[in-house]
CSV table of C-alpha atoms in Angstrom, one decimal:
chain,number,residue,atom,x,y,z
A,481,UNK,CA,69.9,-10.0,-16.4
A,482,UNK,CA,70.7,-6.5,-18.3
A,483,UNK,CA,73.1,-4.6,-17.4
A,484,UNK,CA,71.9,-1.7,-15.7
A,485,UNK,CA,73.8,1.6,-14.3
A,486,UNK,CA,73.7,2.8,-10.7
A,487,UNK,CA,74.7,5.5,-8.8
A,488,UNK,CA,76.3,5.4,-5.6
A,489,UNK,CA,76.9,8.2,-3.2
A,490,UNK,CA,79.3,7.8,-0.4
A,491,UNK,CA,81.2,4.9,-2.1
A,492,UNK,CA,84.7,5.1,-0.8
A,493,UNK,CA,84.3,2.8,2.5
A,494,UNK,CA,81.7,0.8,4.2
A,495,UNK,CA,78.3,-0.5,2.2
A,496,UNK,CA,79.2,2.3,-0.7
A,497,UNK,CA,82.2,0.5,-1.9
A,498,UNK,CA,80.3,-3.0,-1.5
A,499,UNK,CA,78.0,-2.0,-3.4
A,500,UNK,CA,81.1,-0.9,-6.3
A,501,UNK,CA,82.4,-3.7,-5.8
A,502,UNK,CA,79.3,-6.3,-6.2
A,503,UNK,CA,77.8,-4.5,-9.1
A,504,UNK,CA,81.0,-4.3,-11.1
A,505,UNK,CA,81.5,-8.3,-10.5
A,506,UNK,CA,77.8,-8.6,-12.0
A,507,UNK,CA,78.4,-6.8,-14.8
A,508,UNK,CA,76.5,-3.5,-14.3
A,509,UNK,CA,78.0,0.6,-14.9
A,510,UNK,CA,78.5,2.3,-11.8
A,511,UNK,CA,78.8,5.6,-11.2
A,512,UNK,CA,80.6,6.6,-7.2
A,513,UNK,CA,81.3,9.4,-5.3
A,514,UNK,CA,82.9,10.2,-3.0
A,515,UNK,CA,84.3,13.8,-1.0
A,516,UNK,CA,87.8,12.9,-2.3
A,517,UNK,CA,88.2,11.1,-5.5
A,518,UNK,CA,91.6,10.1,-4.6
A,519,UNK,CA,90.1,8.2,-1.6
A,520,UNK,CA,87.6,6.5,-4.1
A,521,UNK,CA,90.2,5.4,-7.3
A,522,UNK,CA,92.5,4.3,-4.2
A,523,UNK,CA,89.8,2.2,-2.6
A,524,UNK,CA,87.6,0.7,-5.8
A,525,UNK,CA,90.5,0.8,-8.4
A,526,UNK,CA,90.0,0.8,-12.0
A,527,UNK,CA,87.1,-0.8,-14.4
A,528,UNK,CA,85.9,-0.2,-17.7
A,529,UNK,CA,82.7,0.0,-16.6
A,530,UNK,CA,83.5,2.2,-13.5
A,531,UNK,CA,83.0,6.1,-13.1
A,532,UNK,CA,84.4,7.6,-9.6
A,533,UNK,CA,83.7,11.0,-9.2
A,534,UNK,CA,84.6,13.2,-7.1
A,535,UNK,CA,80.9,15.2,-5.6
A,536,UNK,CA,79.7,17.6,-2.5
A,537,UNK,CA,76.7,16.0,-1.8
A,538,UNK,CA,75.6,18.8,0.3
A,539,UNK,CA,75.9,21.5,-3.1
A,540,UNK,CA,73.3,20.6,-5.4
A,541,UNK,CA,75.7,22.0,-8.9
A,542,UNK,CA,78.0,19.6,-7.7
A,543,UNK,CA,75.2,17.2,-7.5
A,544,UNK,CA,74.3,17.7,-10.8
A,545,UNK,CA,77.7,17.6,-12.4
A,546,UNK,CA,78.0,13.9,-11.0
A,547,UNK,CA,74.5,12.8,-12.7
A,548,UNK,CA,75.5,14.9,-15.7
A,549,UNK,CA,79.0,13.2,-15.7
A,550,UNK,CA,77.4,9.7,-15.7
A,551,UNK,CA,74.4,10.3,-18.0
A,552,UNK,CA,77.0,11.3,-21.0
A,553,UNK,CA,79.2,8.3,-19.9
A,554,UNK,CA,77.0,5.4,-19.9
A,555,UNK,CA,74.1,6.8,-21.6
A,556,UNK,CA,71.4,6.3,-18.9
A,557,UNK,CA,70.9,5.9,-15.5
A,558,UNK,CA,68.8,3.2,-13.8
A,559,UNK,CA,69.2,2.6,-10.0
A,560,UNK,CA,70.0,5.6,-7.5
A,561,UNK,CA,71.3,4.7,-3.9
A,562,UNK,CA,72.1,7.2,-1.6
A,563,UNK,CA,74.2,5.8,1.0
A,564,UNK,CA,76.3,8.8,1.8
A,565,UNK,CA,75.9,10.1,5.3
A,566,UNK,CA,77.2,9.9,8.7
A,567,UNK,CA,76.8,9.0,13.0
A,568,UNK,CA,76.4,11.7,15.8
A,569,UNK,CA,76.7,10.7,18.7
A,570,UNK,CA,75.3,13.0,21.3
A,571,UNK,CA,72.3,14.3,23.8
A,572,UNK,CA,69.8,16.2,22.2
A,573,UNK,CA,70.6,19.3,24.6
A,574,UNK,CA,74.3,19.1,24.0
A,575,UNK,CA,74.3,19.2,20.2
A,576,UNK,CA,74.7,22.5,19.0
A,577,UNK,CA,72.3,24.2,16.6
A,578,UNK,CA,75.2,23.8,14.1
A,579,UNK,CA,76.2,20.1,15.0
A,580,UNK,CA,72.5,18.8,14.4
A,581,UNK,CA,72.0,21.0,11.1
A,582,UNK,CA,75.1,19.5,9.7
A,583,UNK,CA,73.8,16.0,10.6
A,584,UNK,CA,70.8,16.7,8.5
A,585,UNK,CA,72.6,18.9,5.8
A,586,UNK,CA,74.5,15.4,4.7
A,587,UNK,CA,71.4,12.8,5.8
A,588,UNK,CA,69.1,14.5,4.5
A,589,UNK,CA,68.8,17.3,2.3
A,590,UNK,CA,72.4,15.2,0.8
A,591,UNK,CA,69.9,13.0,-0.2
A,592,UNK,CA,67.0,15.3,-1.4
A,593,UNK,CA,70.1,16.9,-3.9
A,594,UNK,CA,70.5,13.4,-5.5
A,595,UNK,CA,66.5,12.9,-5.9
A,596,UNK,CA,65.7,16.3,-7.8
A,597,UNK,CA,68.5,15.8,-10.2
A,598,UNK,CA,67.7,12.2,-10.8
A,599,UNK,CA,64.1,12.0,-10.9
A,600,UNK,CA,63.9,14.2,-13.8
A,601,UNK,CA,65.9,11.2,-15.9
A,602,UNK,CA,64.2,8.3,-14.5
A,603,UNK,CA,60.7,10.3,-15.3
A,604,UNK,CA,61.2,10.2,-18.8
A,605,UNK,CA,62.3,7.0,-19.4
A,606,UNK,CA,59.2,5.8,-17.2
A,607,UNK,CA,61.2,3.2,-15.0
A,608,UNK,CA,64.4,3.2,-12.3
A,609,UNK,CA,64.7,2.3,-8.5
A,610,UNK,CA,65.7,4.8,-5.7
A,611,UNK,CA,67.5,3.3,-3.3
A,612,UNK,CA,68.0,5.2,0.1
A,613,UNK,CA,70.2,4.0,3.0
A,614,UNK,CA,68.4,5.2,6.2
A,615,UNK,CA,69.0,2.5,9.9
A,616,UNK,CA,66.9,1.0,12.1
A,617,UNK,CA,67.9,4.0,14.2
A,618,UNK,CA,64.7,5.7,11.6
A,619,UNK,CA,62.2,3.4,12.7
A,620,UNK,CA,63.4,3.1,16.3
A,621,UNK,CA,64.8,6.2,18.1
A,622,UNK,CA,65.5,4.9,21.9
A,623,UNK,CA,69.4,5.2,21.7
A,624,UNK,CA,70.7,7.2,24.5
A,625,UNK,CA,72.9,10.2,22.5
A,626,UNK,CA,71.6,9.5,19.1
A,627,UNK,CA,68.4,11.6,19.1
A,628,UNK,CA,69.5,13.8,16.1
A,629,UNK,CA,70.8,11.2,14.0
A,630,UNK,CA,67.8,9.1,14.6
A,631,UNK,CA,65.9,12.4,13.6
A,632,UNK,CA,67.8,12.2,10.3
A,633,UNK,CA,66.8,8.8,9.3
A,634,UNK,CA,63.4,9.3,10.1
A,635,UNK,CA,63.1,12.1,7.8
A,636,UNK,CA,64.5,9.9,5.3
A,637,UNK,CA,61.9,7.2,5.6
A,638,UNK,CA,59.2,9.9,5.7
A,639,UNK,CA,59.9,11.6,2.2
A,640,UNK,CA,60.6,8.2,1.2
A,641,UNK,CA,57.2,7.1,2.0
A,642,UNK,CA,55.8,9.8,0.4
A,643,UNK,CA,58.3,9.9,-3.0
A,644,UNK,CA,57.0,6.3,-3.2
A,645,UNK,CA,53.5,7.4,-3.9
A,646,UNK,CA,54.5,10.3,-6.6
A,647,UNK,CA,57.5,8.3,-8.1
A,648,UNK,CA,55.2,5.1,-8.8
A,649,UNK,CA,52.9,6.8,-11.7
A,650,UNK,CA,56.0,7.1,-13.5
A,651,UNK,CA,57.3,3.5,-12.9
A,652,UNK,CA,59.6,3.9,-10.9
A,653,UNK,CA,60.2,1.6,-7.9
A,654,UNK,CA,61.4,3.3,-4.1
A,655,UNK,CA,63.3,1.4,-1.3
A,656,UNK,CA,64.2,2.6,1.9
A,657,UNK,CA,66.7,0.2,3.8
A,658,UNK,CA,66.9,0.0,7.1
A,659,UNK,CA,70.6,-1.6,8.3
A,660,UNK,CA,70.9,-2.4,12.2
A,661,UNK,CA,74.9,-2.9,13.2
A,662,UNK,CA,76.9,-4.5,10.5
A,663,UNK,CA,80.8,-4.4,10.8
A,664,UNK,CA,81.9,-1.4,8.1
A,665,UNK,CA,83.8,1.4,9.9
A,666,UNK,CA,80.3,3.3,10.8
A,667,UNK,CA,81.8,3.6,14.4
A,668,UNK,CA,85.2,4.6,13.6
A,669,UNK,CA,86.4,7.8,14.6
A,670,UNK,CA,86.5,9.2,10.9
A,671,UNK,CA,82.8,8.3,10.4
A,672,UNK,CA,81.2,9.3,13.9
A,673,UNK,CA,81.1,12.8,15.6
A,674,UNK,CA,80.6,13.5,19.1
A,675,UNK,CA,79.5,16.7,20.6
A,676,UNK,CA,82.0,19.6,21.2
A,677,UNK,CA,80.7,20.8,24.2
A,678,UNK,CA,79.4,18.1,26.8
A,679,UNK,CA,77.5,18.3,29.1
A,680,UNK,CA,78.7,16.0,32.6
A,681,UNK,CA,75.5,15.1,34.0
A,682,UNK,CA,74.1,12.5,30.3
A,683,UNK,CA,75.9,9.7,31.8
A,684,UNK,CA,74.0,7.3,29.2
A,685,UNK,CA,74.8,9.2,26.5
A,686,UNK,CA,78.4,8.8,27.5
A,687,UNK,CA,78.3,5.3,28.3
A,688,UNK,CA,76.3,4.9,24.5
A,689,UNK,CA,79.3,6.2,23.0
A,690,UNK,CA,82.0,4.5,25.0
A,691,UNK,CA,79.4,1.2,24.5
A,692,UNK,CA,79.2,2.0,20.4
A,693,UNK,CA,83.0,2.6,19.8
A,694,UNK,CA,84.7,0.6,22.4
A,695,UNK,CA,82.1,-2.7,22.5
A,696,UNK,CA,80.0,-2.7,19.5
A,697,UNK,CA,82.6,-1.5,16.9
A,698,UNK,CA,84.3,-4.7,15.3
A,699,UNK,CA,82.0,-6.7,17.0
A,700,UNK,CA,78.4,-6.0,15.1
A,701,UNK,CA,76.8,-9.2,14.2
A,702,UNK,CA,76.0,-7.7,10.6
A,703,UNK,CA,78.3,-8.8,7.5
A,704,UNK,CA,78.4,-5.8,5.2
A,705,UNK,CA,79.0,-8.8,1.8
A,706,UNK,CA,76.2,-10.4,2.6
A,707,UNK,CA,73.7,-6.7,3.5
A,708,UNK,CA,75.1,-5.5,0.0
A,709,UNK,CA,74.3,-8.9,-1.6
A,710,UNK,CA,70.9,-8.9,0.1
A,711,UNK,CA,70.0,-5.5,-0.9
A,712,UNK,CA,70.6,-5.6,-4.4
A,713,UNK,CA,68.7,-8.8,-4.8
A,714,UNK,CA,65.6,-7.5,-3.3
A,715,UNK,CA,66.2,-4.4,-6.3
A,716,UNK,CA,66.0,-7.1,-8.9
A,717,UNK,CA,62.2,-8.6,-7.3
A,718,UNK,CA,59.6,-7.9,-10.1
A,719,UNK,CA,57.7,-5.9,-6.8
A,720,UNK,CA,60.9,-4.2,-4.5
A,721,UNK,CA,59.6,-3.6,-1.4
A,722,UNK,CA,59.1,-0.1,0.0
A,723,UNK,CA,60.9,-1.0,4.0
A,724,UNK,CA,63.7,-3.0,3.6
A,725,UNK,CA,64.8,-3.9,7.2
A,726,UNK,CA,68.0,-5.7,7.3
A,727,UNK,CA,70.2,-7.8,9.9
A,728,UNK,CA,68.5,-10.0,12.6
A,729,UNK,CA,68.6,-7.4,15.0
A,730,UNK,CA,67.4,-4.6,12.5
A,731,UNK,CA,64.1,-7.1,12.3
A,732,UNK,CA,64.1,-7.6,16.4
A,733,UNK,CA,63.7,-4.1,17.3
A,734,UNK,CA,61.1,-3.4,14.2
A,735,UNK,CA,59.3,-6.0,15.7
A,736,UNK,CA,59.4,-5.0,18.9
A,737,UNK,CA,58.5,-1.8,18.2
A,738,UNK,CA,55.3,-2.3,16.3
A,739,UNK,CA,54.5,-4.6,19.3
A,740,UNK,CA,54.7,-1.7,21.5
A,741,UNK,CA,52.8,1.0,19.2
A,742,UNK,CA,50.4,-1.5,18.7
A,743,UNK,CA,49.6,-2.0,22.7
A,744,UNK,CA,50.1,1.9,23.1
A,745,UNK,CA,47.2,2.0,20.4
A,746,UNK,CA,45.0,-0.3,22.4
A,747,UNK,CA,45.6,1.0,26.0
A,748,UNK,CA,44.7,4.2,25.1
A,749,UNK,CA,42.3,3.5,22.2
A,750,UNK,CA,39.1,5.2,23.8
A,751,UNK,CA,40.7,8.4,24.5
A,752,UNK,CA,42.0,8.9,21.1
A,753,UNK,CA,39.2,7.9,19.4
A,754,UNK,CA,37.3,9.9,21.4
A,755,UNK,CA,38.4,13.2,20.5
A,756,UNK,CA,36.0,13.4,16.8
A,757,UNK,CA,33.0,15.6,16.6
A,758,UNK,CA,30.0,13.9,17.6
């Protein structure tokens, strides 16, 4: 296998610094950020073939000074995977204006930052993989309290859809994954927000969150080695594939859903399709 370099975002806990730490053991360059690089040397150390950097992911000259940095350390740049991003927990009516455009600030247009500079490189070589970390929480949005995250992640498997189309001309391969609950500190208290001002009468949102941080967390079924290990090996298929959904009960609820679009499709098939000119 040749050694290839990748670009991590959001690499200084959780599935961003499994990813450093996997790739390094296989031989690749990787290139990490994270907010604070002191928090990234501290947590992935020292390598030869290791670039932290420190990057705002929601300022796109920052943005480009990261895929600068790396371009003129390792001389190319072949797999992008934008993990960086983070849990709000919190009823659609309760979440500020301010709350749920930060959510999508980071999620999101974090993400769109890394594409523009990126895409430009992998163009004109003709070849490369973007690699975006969405959740089942994109495909399936019934989670009391996490309307505008799950809002987030859907966005990020619709431009993903679409960047697959207009990136595969050029050779270059598009994943979006799809993680249900695997045990990194996604839950902790320095990786979730909740809503500043509550509102009394969501009871399910709160029991969601006290369910999510006080139940779930420590406790998901999901082992972050083993989603790491599973996501880069799908990268190195001859065909990636476009959905990647991953844990047991990331492929349960897809399922589940599809059954129930499908039946929604068929129950109410004549009055849809009944709506063309005649």
């Amino acid at each position: 296998m040749s050694t290839k370099t990748w670009f991590i975002t959001g690499a200084s806990k959780g599935f961003g610094l499994e990813f450093v730490q996997q790739l390094l053991a296989k031989g690749h360059n990787v290139a990490a950020t994270s907010r604070k690089l002191s928090d990234l040397e501290k947590a992935a150390g020292s390598h030869e073939n290791f670039l932290p950097l420190e990057m705002d992911i929601t300022n796109e000259e920052s943005v480009a000074k990261a895929i600068n940095a790396t371009l003129a350390k390792f001389g190319s740049l072949d797999t992008v995977v934008n993990n960086a991003g983070y849990g709000l927990i919190g009823a659609v009516e309760e979440l500020s204006d301010a709350e749920a455009r930060k959510n999508f600030e980071v999620n999101v247009f974090g993400s769109l930052n890394v594409i523009r500079q990126a895409m430009p490189h992998l163009r004109a070589q003709k070849s490369g993989h973007i690699i975006n970390i969405s959740s089942i929480g994109g495909y399936v949005g019934a989670f009391p309290g996490f309307g505008i995250y799950c809002a987030t992640k859907f966005a990020v498997n619709g431009f993903t859809e679409a960047l697959a189309v207009e990136a595969k001309p050029f050779g270059i391969d598009v994943t979006v994954v799809m993680p249900g609950y695997f045990r990194t500190n996604f839950l902790e208290s320095d990786s979730i927000v909740v809503p500043q001002n509550q509102i009394d009468s969501y009871q399910s949102t709160r029991d969601s969150q006290r369910i999510h941080q006080q139940e779930i967390n420590g406790n998901q079924p999901g082992d972050p080695v083993k989603g790491v290990a599973a996501i880069i090996e799908a990268s190195e298929a001859q065909n990636p594939p476009l959905y990647l959904f991953l844990g047991s009960d990331s492929v349960a609820m897809g399922e589940a859903k599809s059954d129930t679009i499908k039946q929604e499709i068929g129950a109410w098939r004549e009055l849809s399709t009944g709506t063309d000119f005649n």
